[in-house]
Every structure is written in structure tokens, then in C-alpha cells.
């Protein structure tokens, strides 16, 4: 099912990390390959030493070239060169060798382009051809997945964009169509009046982060002049800011942020109560908007409901386009499941999809996780997915969702069904007309909630756990003996579960 028509652009090439222009890539194969390798080495190095160390010592490292079995990397000062030689030479060697077996030595020198003015250390080391280089001829490389993220347009402080979060993989329905349209619009024409800032809000797992990444991916893949996109969580923003204060590099921090074309900050609610960071964000925000740059922000609430955020910031956040992602509907959940199953090329019976869409209602992430687990399980054991296997495989998840049924609800439904007073669920009356429904309610409480026997007893007028135990076994017996009774209990159970 294609709910995103009008997206005829061939994205398969970019999805695989292939450069749009294969010809060019083939002609300059070696240079592209080396750049790709360097980009991966740099990325791995960053991962291995950690953000803080990397930022302190290695941020300005740049690629010099390869001569035979020797790689040259540059650092802007002697001090940095000596430090890197002393501390990271072995690591660099090892990383290069996993990328390219030919390399025997890494020469660390002063010079190159990585001088103090290189604020965006990645910007001169484009690696759009990361996977393409392998397709085109393949230097030996590590078994790890290649890093296909569009690092080219990524300031070093920003988080990488997740290539799964494309516009194409976002399923559009009533609850999210407005937010989707706004995101699309910003990706097509950033900084248009009326859409700056774009403020996306909604509950957990409804697609805010997905849409932000989609905007970033779309923009960083443009054929026209590269656009610097920085995506980060508000939390990261704060840590970066604090680290900058500690290392007395706030000027640099500011400059870096202000040099991007699009700044996206996710989960802004995190800044509530963090006054200094809010202040900094406010100034960054203003500087960027004044310079005609695009801001995209997400939060769990609308600007006006984000109490605890400074008034002036809230006002400015609400000045552009505010778009909310509503809770999913059953239809949207079905569409999402269908799309994900199709993407995974998995055969999932419609009944199972309906079951999942019915059961897991709050969060698309969980819905997706459940489906993935089913698919993985089916592949692993070579068995088809059925309703039975679904209930088995997702036992724990389904149980967690069933937990939402409360004992109070059970009591209410059961009392209604037998036409007795709710108060009689807790009363001491022992007449069968009252006692039997009460037993059914205890039985259902045991079946449908994760409450313990004593807990259940307490909710039924402080009864003992043995009373609950007795109720459970009595009802179980009756269900077997009396078909009519069994059906009533089953009906109640289904009503409570839905
Ligand atoms: P949020 O940031 O709002 O908490 P995310 O964007 O992280 O939520 O979404 C959670 C997961 O659900 C992601 O894997 C995302 O791809 C998926 N998802 C959410 N909404 C959709 C949708 N409409 N279509 C496809 N996938 C979706
Ligand atoms: Mg998110």
C-alpha cells in the first residue's frame, strides 16, 4: 500500500548509499573509496573514544592522503599532533587496518585543512559513496555494517540521522496527515514564512522523531547546494552546552550551532526547569531565525501547554507552524502494520494484524516491535504466523496491555451484567444472586490483571486470599459444567479485554 503517492523520485539509490551519479563515482573510484574509508575510521574512532575525548583532541583531525601502505592524517597544531600520536596512534592504525588491509602505517602530522576555522569538521569529508564504493570495487573492510548515514551535511555535534526514518516509510492517516504535510513542506522549502519554526508535538511513539529525521534526510540528499542539517535531542543540546561551559568553549558551541541551515531539536520538554540551557537555546533560536534559517522542534505538548518553559521562548515557538500528531486510530494502526509487513516481505494474516492493531493501541513503536518479533520468530522456526503463535510469542507484551483492565472496571461490568449493585462486590452479603457474580469478578480479576490473590481480596471488601482462590476454582468448575454460564463469562471477558 502506498499512502505517500507523488513520491516518484528514485530513492533506492540514495537508500543504499549509492551516489546519484554512478559515473562520477566510478571514474574517481579510488578517491571516493578512500574518503569513505576515512569517514568510517573517523566515525569508529569517535565511537570508541567517546564524545568528550573526541571533541577535545580529535575533532580537527583530517585526512591527508594515502601513499602506498601509509596513510597521512593532519592535525592543526604541534601540541595536538603530539597528543594524538601519544594517545591514539595505535587505535588509528588498527581502525585503518580493518578498513583497508593494505595500510600498514598511519603518519600523524601537522597541517592540512583541519585548521581552527574548520568548525564543521565533517563538512570537507563527504562520504556519500560509502556503500557505493563497495559496490564499485570493494576494498576489504570490517564485517560491521557500513555507516550509510549522510555525514556530509552533519555538523559534528549533531546526532546522525536514521535512514529508516524516511518520508516514504511514514504511513499517513487522519491523525498525522497535517504534521506530515508540514514536515514535507519544510523539507521542500525550508525557512518559508509561516513554517518557521515548525513545532511538532504529540504523545510518545507517534512519529515526531521519525518526521524530523525524514526532513533531515530529505534535505541532506538534495542535489543542489548542500544544506547543513543539525539534529539533536534537547538532552544532547544541554549536555553539549554544559560541556562547552566546562571546557570554556561556549563561543565555539554557539558558532557551530549558528552555522547550520536547519536546526532540529527533539523532545524540547526536556529543557523544562533547565533555565540556563533554555536561555542559550532561546538565543540560538533567535539568531538562526533572524538569519533566515529553519528551526524544527518537537515536544510532548503544544507550546502553550509546555508550562515551565520561559514565556518568551514559548511565544516564539508558537510563532511558526504548530502541528500535532494525534493518537493513532485503528485504521492507521492497520495501515502501519500492513506497510511494515510489506517492507519486511512477511506474510502476516489480516486477522493477526487486526488483533495487534486492536491490542496495542498506545504507541507505534510498540506496535512495530511486536510485529518485528512475530516476523523474527516465524523466520527462525520456519513456521507461518497465526493467531495462536501470535498470542504465544507476544505473551508478555499482551499481558502488559491487558493489565490496563482494572479490578474496578471488572466489578462494574460484572455488576451491570447480573444487575446487582456495585457496592455488593464488597459487601458481606452471601446470597447466591450476589455471591456468584462476585466470584466471577474475582475470577476475571485473576485472569485479566496481574494482581495477586491478596490484592484482589482486598478490593472485594477486604476478603481473604483463600476466598479468592475458592472463587477462582468454583468459577472454573462452573464454566465446565454449565455452557450458558461459561458463555456469559467468556462474553464478559471479551468485553473487558477490548
Ligand atoms: P516519537 O518521537 O513521537 O516518540 P518516533 O518517531 O520515535 O515517535 O516513532 C516511534 C516508532 O514508530 C518509530 O520506529 C517510527 O518509525 C514508528 N512510527 C511512528 N509513526 C509512524 C507512521 N505514521 N508510519 C510509520 N512508522 C511510524
Ligand atoms: Mg522521539
Short mmCIF file of C-alpha atoms and ligand atoms in Angstrom, two decimals:
data_model
loop_
_atom_site.label_atom_id
_atom_site.label_comp_id
_atom_site.label_asym_id
_atom_site.label_seq_id
_atom_site.Cartn_x
_atom_site.Cartn_y
_atom_site.Cartn_z
CA UNK A 1 0.00 0.00 0.00
CA UNK A 2 1.32 3.36 -0.92
CA UNK A 3 -0.08 6.08 1.21
CA UNK A 4 2.53 8.52 0.11
CA UNK A 5 1.91 8.93 -3.57
CA UNK A 6 3.61 11.59 -5.59
CA UNK A 7 6.97 10.48 -4.34
CA UNK A 8 8.13 9.04 -7.59
CA UNK A 9 11.72 10.10 -7.07
CA UNK A 10 14.03 7.14 -7.18
CA UNK A 11 15.16 6.81 -3.63
CA UNK A 12 16.51 3.31 -3.85
CA UNK A 13 19.86 4.61 -4.95
CA UNK A 14 20.18 7.00 -2.09
CA UNK A 15 18.75 4.46 0.29
CA UNK A 16 21.61 2.17 -0.46
CA UNK A 17 24.04 4.98 -0.09
CA UNK A 18 24.84 5.00 -3.79
CA UNK A 19 25.80 8.34 -5.15
CA UNK A 20 23.25 9.77 -7.55
CA UNK A 21 25.90 9.95 -10.23
CA UNK A 22 27.42 6.49 -10.57
CA UNK A 23 29.59 7.56 -13.45
CA UNK A 24 31.39 10.08 -11.42
CA UNK A 25 31.79 7.60 -8.63
CA UNK A 26 33.33 5.04 -10.95
CA UNK A 27 35.72 7.49 -12.50
CA UNK A 28 37.06 8.70 -9.20
CA UNK A 29 36.61 5.36 -7.56
CA UNK A 30 39.76 5.33 -5.53
CA UNK A 31 39.45 8.79 -4.10
CA UNK A 32 35.82 8.18 -3.21
CA UNK A 33 36.70 4.87 -1.65
CA UNK A 34 39.38 6.39 0.48
CA UNK A 35 37.09 9.14 1.59
CA UNK A 36 34.52 6.58 2.52
CA UNK A 37 37.09 4.61 4.46
CA UNK A 38 38.31 7.67 6.26
CA UNK A 39 34.81 8.66 7.12
CA UNK A 40 34.24 5.27 8.69
CA UNK A 41 37.56 5.29 10.53
CA UNK A 42 36.75 8.71 11.90
CA UNK A 43 33.30 7.63 12.90
CA UNK A 44 34.54 4.48 14.63
CA UNK A 45 37.21 6.45 16.38
CA UNK A 46 34.59 8.82 17.66
CA UNK A 47 32.51 5.92 18.89
CA UNK A 48 35.44 4.25 20.57
CA UNK A 49 36.94 7.17 22.39
CA UNK A 50 33.61 8.78 23.24
CA UNK A 51 32.20 12.19 22.51
CA UNK A 52 34.09 14.19 25.06
CA UNK A 53 37.55 12.89 24.27
CA UNK A 54 36.90 13.03 20.59
CA UNK A 55 35.78 16.59 20.79
CA UNK A 56 38.71 17.62 22.88
CA UNK A 57 41.52 16.01 20.90
CA UNK A 58 40.35 14.64 17.62
CA UNK A 59 37.71 16.94 16.32
CA UNK A 60 40.09 18.67 13.96
CA UNK A 61 41.80 15.61 12.62
CA UNK A 62 41.66 15.48 8.84
CA UNK A 63 42.60 13.11 6.10
CA UNK A 64 45.83 13.85 4.24
CA UNK A 65 46.06 11.02 1.77
CA UNK A 66 47.41 7.55 1.14
CA UNK A 67 50.80 6.73 -0.24
CA UNK A 68 51.40 3.01 -0.74
CA UNK A 69 50.78 1.43 2.61
CA UNK A 70 50.87 4.67 4.55
CA UNK A 71 48.04 6.98 5.49
CA UNK A 72 48.60 10.56 6.47
CA UNK A 73 46.30 12.39 8.81
CA UNK A 74 46.64 16.01 9.85
CA UNK A 75 46.18 18.00 12.99
CA UNK A 76 46.30 21.78 13.13
CA UNK A 77 48.90 22.22 15.86
CA UNK A 78 52.03 20.51 17.11
CA UNK A 79 50.53 20.15 20.50
CA UNK A 80 47.51 18.29 19.16
CA UNK A 81 49.69 16.22 16.87
CA UNK A 82 51.88 15.09 19.76
CA UNK A 83 48.93 14.31 21.91
CA UNK A 84 47.23 12.26 19.22
CA UNK A 85 50.49 10.47 18.44
CA UNK A 86 50.91 9.66 22.08
CA UNK A 87 47.39 8.52 22.76
CA UNK A 88 45.59 7.45 19.64
CA UNK A 89 48.19 6.22 17.17
CA UNK A 90 47.54 2.54 17.86
CA UNK A 91 43.83 2.94 17.65
CA UNK A 92 44.09 4.81 14.38
CA UNK A 93 46.35 2.11 13.00
CA UNK A 94 44.01 -0.65 13.99
CA UNK A 95 40.94 1.10 12.64
CA UNK A 96 42.60 1.80 9.34
CA UNK A 97 43.67 -1.78 9.01
CA UNK A 98 40.16 -3.08 9.49
CA UNK A 99 39.03 -0.72 6.78
CA UNK A 100 41.86 -1.32 4.38
CA UNK A 101 44.26 -4.23 4.82
CA UNK A 102 46.85 -2.54 2.65
CA UNK A 103 47.51 0.16 5.25
CA UNK A 104 50.48 -0.56 7.48
CA UNK A 105 51.23 2.81 8.98
CA UNK A 106 49.46 5.99 9.95
CA UNK A 107 51.50 9.13 9.81
CA UNK A 108 50.24 11.86 12.09
CA UNK A 109 51.36 15.33 11.00
CA UNK A 110 50.79 18.99 11.48
CA UNK A 111 48.91 20.74 8.69
CA UNK A 112 46.05 20.05 6.38
CA UNK A 113 42.68 21.68 6.18
CA UNK A 114 41.68 20.96 9.71
CA UNK A 115 42.66 24.37 10.93
CA UNK A 116 40.97 26.35 13.60
CA UNK A 117 38.41 27.77 11.23
CA UNK A 118 37.02 24.36 10.38
CA UNK A 119 34.02 24.49 12.59
CA UNK A 120 32.20 21.69 10.92
CA UNK A 121 34.85 19.09 10.87
CA UNK A 122 32.91 16.70 8.69
CA UNK A 123 31.95 19.15 6.07
CA UNK A 124 35.01 18.71 3.89
CA UNK A 125 34.95 14.97 4.16
CA UNK A 126 31.86 13.98 2.34
CA UNK A 127 31.08 10.32 2.31
CA UNK A 128 28.01 9.91 0.17
CA UNK A 129 29.56 6.92 -1.55
CA UNK A 130 30.09 4.77 1.49
CA UNK A 131 28.23 1.74 0.24
CA UNK A 132 28.74 2.69 -3.34
CA UNK A 133 32.46 2.23 -3.01
CA UNK A 134 31.98 -1.39 -2.13
CA UNK A 135 29.65 -1.96 -4.99
CA UNK A 136 32.10 -0.30 -7.27
CA UNK A 137 35.07 -2.42 -6.46
CA UNK A 138 35.50 -3.07 -2.81
CA UNK A 139 38.43 -2.61 -0.60
CA UNK A 140 38.45 -5.12 2.20
CA UNK A 141 36.55 -3.84 5.15
CA UNK A 142 35.29 -4.85 8.51
CA UNK A 143 32.22 -7.01 8.83
CA UNK A 144 30.33 -4.27 10.58
CA UNK A 145 27.53 -2.58 8.78
CA UNK A 146 28.79 0.33 6.80
CA UNK A 147 27.85 3.68 8.08
CA UNK A 148 25.50 4.88 5.39
CA UNK A 149 24.40 7.96 7.21
CA UNK A 150 24.72 11.17 5.33
CA UNK A 151 27.57 12.51 7.34
CA UNK A 152 28.47 15.03 4.75
CA UNK A 153 25.97 17.57 5.89
CA UNK A 154 26.28 16.87 9.55
CA UNK A 155 27.98 19.15 11.99
CA UNK A 156 29.93 17.02 14.35
CA UNK A 157 27.85 17.83 17.37
CA UNK A 158 24.66 16.68 15.75
CA UNK A 159 23.32 13.17 16.04
CA UNK A 160 23.28 11.00 12.92
CA UNK A 161 20.06 10.64 11.01
CA UNK A 162 18.44 7.24 10.95
CA UNK A 163 17.91 6.20 7.35
CA UNK A 164 14.89 4.11 8.28
CA UNK A 165 13.01 7.26 9.10
CA UNK A 166 12.20 8.37 5.60
CA UNK A 167 9.10 10.18 4.46
CA UNK A 168 8.46 7.12 2.34
CA UNK A 169 8.27 4.82 5.31
CA UNK A 170 5.94 7.10 7.23
CA UNK A 171 2.34 5.96 6.93
CA UNK A 172 -0.07 8.82 6.64
CA UNK A 173 -3.57 8.79 8.08
CA UNK A 174 -6.03 11.24 9.57
CA UNK A 175 -4.25 11.60 12.92
CA UNK A 176 -0.93 12.61 11.41
CA UNK A 177 -1.63 13.98 7.94
CA UNK A 178 -1.31 17.59 8.96
CA UNK A 179 2.00 17.12 10.73
CA UNK A 180 3.22 15.06 7.79
CA UNK A 181 2.23 17.74 5.28
CA UNK A 182 4.00 20.41 7.33
CA UNK A 183 7.16 18.32 7.59
CA UNK A 184 7.12 17.69 3.86
CA UNK A 185 6.65 21.32 3.18
CA UNK A 186 9.61 22.28 5.36
CA UNK A 187 11.78 19.69 3.65
CA UNK A 188 10.83 21.09 0.26
CA UNK A 189 11.17 24.74 1.12
CA UNK A 190 12.94 25.33 4.40
CA UNK A 191 12.56 28.70 6.08
CA UNK A 192 9.36 29.62 4.30
CA UNK A 193 7.38 32.20 6.18
CA UNK A 194 4.67 30.67 8.28
CA UNK A 195 6.57 27.42 8.69
CA UNK A 196 9.42 28.64 10.82
CA UNK A 197 9.73 27.31 13.40
CA UNK A 198 7.92 24.07 12.77
CA UNK A 199 6.72 22.78 16.10
CA UNK A 200 5.67 19.13 16.15
CA UNK A 201 4.00 17.74 19.21
CA UNK A 202 2.23 14.62 20.36
CA UNK A 203 2.45 11.64 22.67
CA UNK A 204 5.21 9.07 22.84
CA UNK A 205 5.81 6.92 19.80
CA UNK A 206 3.55 8.77 17.40
CA UNK A 207 6.21 9.72 14.88
CA UNK A 208 7.74 13.04 15.90
CA UNK A 209 11.32 11.84 15.69
CA UNK A 210 10.54 9.95 12.51
CA UNK A 211 9.31 13.11 10.80
CA UNK A 212 12.28 15.15 11.95
CA UNK A 213 14.74 12.63 10.60
CA UNK A 214 12.76 12.49 7.39
CA UNK A 215 13.12 16.24 6.98
CA UNK A 216 16.84 16.00 7.63
CA UNK A 217 17.36 13.08 5.27
CA UNK A 218 15.47 14.76 2.50
CA UNK A 219 17.42 17.99 2.87
CA UNK A 220 20.83 16.43 3.15
CA UNK A 221 20.22 14.46 -0.03
CA UNK A 222 19.50 17.43 -2.14
CA UNK A 223 21.36 17.65 -5.37
CA UNK A 224 21.64 21.39 -5.06
CA UNK A 225 23.93 23.20 -2.66
CA UNK A 226 24.44 21.06 0.42
CA UNK A 227 22.46 22.11 3.42
CA UNK A 228 23.84 21.82 6.91
CA UNK A 229 21.32 19.99 8.99
CA UNK A 230 21.81 19.52 12.69
CA UNK A 231 19.51 17.19 14.56
CA UNK A 232 19.84 16.60 18.28
CA UNK A 233 17.75 15.84 21.28
CA UNK A 234 17.17 18.63 23.75
CA UNK A 235 19.04 16.49 26.23
CA UNK A 236 22.06 16.39 23.99
CA UNK A 237 21.79 20.09 23.46
CA UNK A 238 22.00 20.55 27.18
CA UNK A 239 24.95 18.20 27.68
CA UNK A 240 26.81 19.86 24.85
CA UNK A 241 26.14 23.24 26.30
CA UNK A 242 27.30 22.24 29.77
CA UNK A 243 30.40 20.59 28.35
CA UNK A 244 31.13 23.77 26.42
CA UNK A 245 30.86 25.83 29.57
CA UNK A 246 33.21 23.45 31.39
CA UNK A 247 35.78 23.45 28.66
CA UNK A 248 35.34 27.19 28.17
CA UNK A 249 34.37 26.77 24.59
CA UNK A 250 30.92 28.29 24.59
CA UNK A 251 31.88 30.62 21.77
CA UNK A 252 32.65 27.66 19.60
CA UNK A 253 29.47 25.95 20.63
CA UNK A 254 27.47 29.00 19.65
CA UNK A 255 29.28 29.42 16.38
CA UNK A 256 28.79 25.81 15.43
CA UNK A 257 25.10 25.93 16.10
CA UNK A 258 24.68 29.19 14.32
CA UNK A 259 26.43 27.97 11.22
CA UNK A 260 23.79 25.38 10.37
CA UNK A 261 20.97 25.92 7.93
CA UNK A 262 18.46 23.76 9.70
CA UNK A 263 18.45 23.09 13.42
CA UNK A 264 16.20 20.39 14.79
CA UNK A 265 15.82 19.87 18.50
CA UNK A 266 13.82 16.85 19.63
CA UNK A 267 11.86 16.47 22.87
CA UNK A 268 12.11 20.04 23.99
CA UNK A 269 10.12 19.30 27.15
CA UNK A 270 13.43 18.11 28.50
CA UNK A 271 14.53 21.71 28.88
CA UNK A 272 11.83 22.48 31.39
CA UNK A 273 13.48 23.63 34.57
CA UNK A 274 16.89 23.91 32.92
CA UNK A 275 16.98 27.66 32.86
CA UNK A 276 20.47 28.32 31.55
CA UNK A 277 20.09 25.86 28.73
CA UNK A 278 16.73 27.33 27.84
CA UNK A 279 18.27 30.74 27.72
CA UNK A 280 21.01 29.52 25.41
CA UNK A 281 18.52 27.76 23.22
CA UNK A 282 16.44 30.91 23.05
CA UNK A 283 19.38 32.95 21.80
CA UNK A 284 20.41 30.30 19.30
CA UNK A 285 16.85 30.11 18.13
CA UNK A 286 16.61 33.84 17.59
CA UNK A 287 19.95 34.10 15.87
CA UNK A 288 19.02 31.33 13.44
CA UNK A 289 15.54 32.56 12.67
CA UNK A 290 16.84 36.08 12.18
CA UNK A 291 19.39 34.73 9.75
CA UNK A 292 16.64 33.02 7.79
CA UNK A 293 17.47 29.52 8.96
CA UNK A 294 14.89 26.84 9.64
CA UNK A 295 14.13 25.50 13.10
CA UNK A 296 12.20 22.32 13.77
CA UNK A 297 11.30 21.46 17.31
CA UNK A 298 9.33 18.62 18.88
CA UNK A 299 7.76 18.22 22.28
CA UNK A 300 5.17 16.15 24.04
CA UNK A 301 2.84 19.11 24.42
CA UNK A 302 1.86 22.22 22.50
CA UNK A 303 3.84 25.40 23.18
CA UNK A 304 1.02 26.85 25.25
CA UNK A 305 0.85 23.71 27.39
CA UNK A 306 4.57 23.49 28.00
CA UNK A 307 4.41 25.18 31.34
CA UNK A 308 7.80 25.64 32.83
CA UNK A 309 9.23 26.93 29.61
CA UNK A 310 10.10 30.59 29.64
CA UNK A 311 7.28 32.73 28.30
CA UNK A 312 9.27 34.47 25.61
CA UNK A 313 10.55 31.14 24.32
CA UNK A 314 7.07 29.67 24.32
CA UNK A 315 5.78 32.64 22.43
CA UNK A 316 8.44 32.35 19.78
CA UNK A 317 7.96 28.61 19.47
CA UNK A 318 4.32 29.13 18.70
CA UNK A 319 5.01 31.76 16.06
CA UNK A 320 5.51 29.49 13.10
CA UNK A 321 3.57 26.35 12.38
CA UNK A 322 2.35 24.19 15.21
CA UNK A 323 1.29 20.71 14.17
CA UNK A 324 0.15 17.91 16.40
CA UNK A 325 0.28 14.19 15.96
CA UNK A 326 -2.91 12.71 17.33
CA UNK A 327 -3.26 9.30 18.88
CA UNK A 328 -3.48 6.63 16.19
CA UNK A 329 -6.80 5.24 15.06
CA UNK A 330 -7.47 1.58 14.43
CA UNK A 331 -7.33 2.25 10.67
CA UNK A 332 -3.97 3.96 10.90
CA UNK A 333 -2.56 1.16 13.01
CA UNK A 334 -3.71 -1.35 10.43
CA UNK A 335 -2.12 0.68 7.64
CA UNK A 336 1.13 0.97 9.55
CA UNK A 337 1.21 -2.77 10.22
CA UNK A 338 0.44 -3.55 6.58
CA UNK A 339 3.18 -1.24 5.42
CA UNK A 340 5.74 -2.68 7.83
CA UNK A 341 4.82 -6.26 7.00
CA UNK A 342 5.14 -5.49 3.29
CA UNK A 343 8.50 -3.86 3.84
CA UNK A 344 9.72 -6.92 5.70
CA UNK A 345 8.25 -9.10 2.95
CA UNK A 346 6.48 -11.11 5.59
CA UNK A 347 3.19 -12.93 5.22
CA UNK A 348 1.05 -11.86 8.11
CA UNK A 349 -2.62 -12.88 8.06
CA UNK A 350 -5.04 -9.94 8.22
CA UNK A 351 -6.53 -11.45 11.34
CA UNK A 352 -3.23 -11.14 13.13
CA UNK A 353 -2.79 -7.54 12.00
CA UNK A 354 -6.26 -6.74 13.27
CA UNK A 355 -5.54 -8.45 16.53
CA UNK A 356 -2.37 -6.41 17.03
CA UNK A 357 -4.00 -3.14 15.99
CA UNK A 358 -6.73 -3.88 18.45
CA UNK A 359 -4.49 -4.82 21.34
CA UNK A 360 -1.59 -2.44 21.08
CA UNK A 361 -3.10 0.97 20.81
CA UNK A 362 -0.89 3.47 22.53
CA UNK A 363 2.41 3.57 20.77
CA UNK A 364 3.55 2.84 17.24
CA UNK A 365 6.97 1.82 18.47
CA UNK A 366 5.47 -0.98 20.45
CA UNK A 367 3.21 -1.99 17.61
CA UNK A 368 6.19 -2.16 15.31
CA UNK A 369 8.25 -4.04 17.88
CA UNK A 370 5.55 -6.66 18.28
CA UNK A 371 5.28 -7.20 14.56
CA UNK A 372 9.04 -7.49 14.21
CA UNK A 373 9.14 -10.05 16.94
CA UNK A 374 6.46 -12.12 15.25
CA UNK A 375 8.29 -11.99 11.97
CA UNK A 376 11.63 -12.87 13.54
CA UNK A 377 10.07 -15.76 15.37
CA UNK A 378 8.37 -17.08 12.25
CA UNK A 379 11.61 -16.87 10.28
CA UNK A 380 13.61 -18.51 12.99
CA UNK A 381 11.34 -21.50 13.33
CA UNK A 382 10.17 -21.57 9.73
CA UNK A 383 6.56 -21.52 10.84
CA UNK A 384 3.77 -19.35 9.49
CA UNK A 385 2.37 -16.59 11.64
CA UNK A 386 -1.02 -17.47 13.09
CA UNK A 387 -3.27 -16.03 15.72
CA UNK A 388 -2.20 -18.76 18.11
CA UNK A 389 1.51 -18.25 17.56
CA UNK A 390 0.96 -14.51 17.97
CA UNK A 391 -0.60 -14.94 21.36
CA UNK A 392 2.22 -17.23 22.35
CA UNK A 393 5.11 -15.15 21.07
CA UNK A 394 3.73 -11.87 22.35
CA UNK A 395 2.55 -13.31 25.61
CA UNK A 396 4.37 -10.81 27.80
CA UNK A 397 3.50 -7.73 25.74
CA UNK A 398 -0.15 -8.68 25.53
CA UNK A 399 -0.24 -9.32 29.21
CA UNK A 400 1.21 -5.91 29.92
CA UNK A 401 -1.54 -4.39 27.81
CA UNK A 402 -4.22 -6.43 29.47
CA UNK A 403 -3.04 -5.01 32.73
CA UNK A 404 -4.91 -1.89 31.81
CA UNK A 405 -8.13 -3.58 32.82
CA UNK A 406 -8.66 -2.59 36.40
CA UNK A 407 -10.43 -4.52 39.08
CA UNK A 408 -12.87 -1.63 39.41
CA UNK A 409 -13.83 -1.96 35.74
CA UNK A 410 -14.30 -5.66 36.12
CA UNK A 411 -16.51 -5.19 39.13
CA UNK A 412 -18.57 -2.59 37.34
CA UNK A 413 -19.11 -4.68 34.21
CA UNK A 414 -19.94 -7.81 36.12
CA UNK A 415 -22.34 -5.99 38.41
CA UNK A 416 -24.08 -4.47 35.40
CA UNK A 417 -24.33 -7.82 33.72
CA UNK A 418 -26.08 -9.50 36.65
CA UNK A 419 -27.90 -6.38 37.60
CA UNK A 420 -26.61 -6.10 41.12
CA UNK A 421 -25.31 -3.08 43.00
CA UNK A 422 -21.65 -2.27 42.61
CA UNK A 423 -21.44 -1.99 46.39
CA UNK A 424 -22.29 -5.67 46.65
CA UNK A 425 -18.91 -6.53 45.18
CA UNK A 426 -17.51 -5.51 48.54
CA UNK A 427 -20.45 -6.20 50.77
CA UNK A 428 -20.74 -9.08 53.20
CA UNK A 429 -23.96 -10.40 51.64
CA UNK A 430 -23.76 -14.06 50.84
CA UNK A 431 -26.96 -14.62 48.87
CA UNK A 432 -26.17 -16.58 45.73
CA UNK A 433 -27.55 -13.82 43.46
CA UNK A 434 -24.80 -11.60 44.79
CA UNK A 435 -22.13 -14.08 45.74
CA UNK A 436 -21.93 -15.73 42.30
CA UNK A 437 -21.29 -12.54 40.31
CA UNK A 438 -18.77 -11.51 42.94
CA UNK A 439 -16.95 -14.80 42.39
CA UNK A 440 -16.96 -14.24 38.64
CA UNK A 441 -15.48 -10.79 39.14
CA UNK A 442 -12.72 -12.27 41.30
CA UNK A 443 -12.09 -14.94 38.70
CA UNK A 444 -11.83 -12.34 35.94
CA UNK A 445 -9.61 -10.15 38.09
CA UNK A 446 -7.24 -13.08 38.45
CA UNK A 447 -7.36 -13.81 34.73
CA UNK A 448 -7.17 -10.31 33.33
CA UNK A 449 -4.97 -8.40 35.74
CA UNK A 450 -1.61 -9.11 37.26
CA UNK A 451 -2.89 -8.58 40.78
CA UNK A 452 -2.07 -11.15 43.42
CA UNK A 453 -4.74 -13.08 45.29
CA UNK A 454 -4.42 -10.99 48.49
CA UNK A 455 -4.56 -7.78 46.42
CA UNK A 456 -7.72 -8.96 44.72
CA UNK A 457 -9.23 -9.99 48.04
CA UNK A 458 -8.62 -6.55 49.46
CA UNK A 459 -10.54 -4.92 46.62
CA UNK A 460 -13.53 -7.12 47.36
CA UNK A 461 -14.31 -5.81 50.79
CA UNK A 462 -11.07 -6.97 52.41
CA UNK A 463 -11.66 -10.63 51.80
CA UNK A 464 -9.05 -13.24 52.46
CA UNK A 465 -6.90 -14.60 49.62
CA UNK A 466 -8.32 -18.08 50.22
CA UNK A 467 -11.76 -16.71 49.40
CA UNK A 468 -10.41 -15.51 46.05
CA UNK A 469 -8.74 -18.86 45.47
CA UNK A 470 -12.00 -20.61 46.19
CA UNK A 471 -13.87 -18.28 43.82
CA UNK A 472 -11.41 -18.99 41.01
CA UNK A 473 -11.74 -22.74 41.30
CA UNK A 474 -15.51 -22.61 41.73
CA UNK A 475 -15.96 -20.49 38.60
CA UNK A 476 -13.59 -22.70 36.65
CA UNK A 477 -15.71 -25.69 37.60
CA UNK A 478 -18.95 -23.98 36.70
CA UNK A 479 -17.65 -22.92 33.30
CA UNK A 480 -17.04 -26.57 32.52
CA UNK A 481 -20.37 -27.77 33.87
CA UNK A 482 -22.66 -25.06 32.62
CA UNK A 483 -22.35 -24.00 28.99
CA UNK A 484 -24.60 -20.99 29.45
CA UNK A 485 -22.62 -19.75 32.40
CA UNK A 486 -19.39 -20.38 30.50
CA UNK A 487 -20.59 -18.26 27.61
CA UNK A 488 -21.55 -15.38 29.88
CA UNK A 489 -18.13 -15.36 31.49
CA UNK A 490 -16.44 -15.56 28.11
CA UNK A 491 -18.55 -12.66 26.84
CA UNK A 492 -17.64 -10.57 29.85
CA UNK A 493 -14.01 -11.35 29.37
CA UNK A 494 -14.09 -10.28 25.75
CA UNK A 495 -15.88 -7.07 26.59
CA UNK A 496 -13.33 -6.24 29.22
CA UNK A 497 -10.39 -7.08 27.01
CA UNK A 498 -11.43 -4.91 24.09
P1 LIG B 1 8.11 9.89 18.88
O1 LIG B 1 9.37 10.60 18.54
O2 LIG B 1 6.88 10.69 18.58
O3 LIG B 1 8.10 9.36 20.29
P2 LIG B 1 9.01 8.07 16.87
O4 LIG B 1 9.12 8.99 15.73
O5 LIG B 1 10.28 7.67 17.53
O6 LIG B 1 7.99 8.61 17.95
O7 LIG B 1 8.23 6.76 16.40
C1 LIG B 1 8.32 5.53 17.07
C2 LIG B 1 8.41 4.40 16.08
O8 LIG B 1 7.18 4.27 15.39
C3 LIG B 1 9.46 4.63 15.02
O9 LIG B 1 10.07 3.41 14.71
C4 LIG B 1 8.68 5.14 13.83
O10 LIG B 1 9.28 4.78 12.63
C5 LIG B 1 7.36 4.45 14.00
N1 LIG B 1 6.25 5.24 13.51
C6 LIG B 1 5.55 6.18 14.18
N2 LIG B 1 4.58 6.69 13.41
C7 LIG B 1 4.67 6.08 12.22
C8 LIG B 1 3.94 6.16 10.99
N3 LIG B 1 2.91 7.00 10.83
N4 LIG B 1 4.33 5.37 9.97
C9 LIG B 1 5.34 4.51 10.12
N5 LIG B 1 6.06 4.38 11.24
C10 LIG B 1 5.74 5.14 12.29
MG1 LIG B 2 11.02 10.94 19.73
#
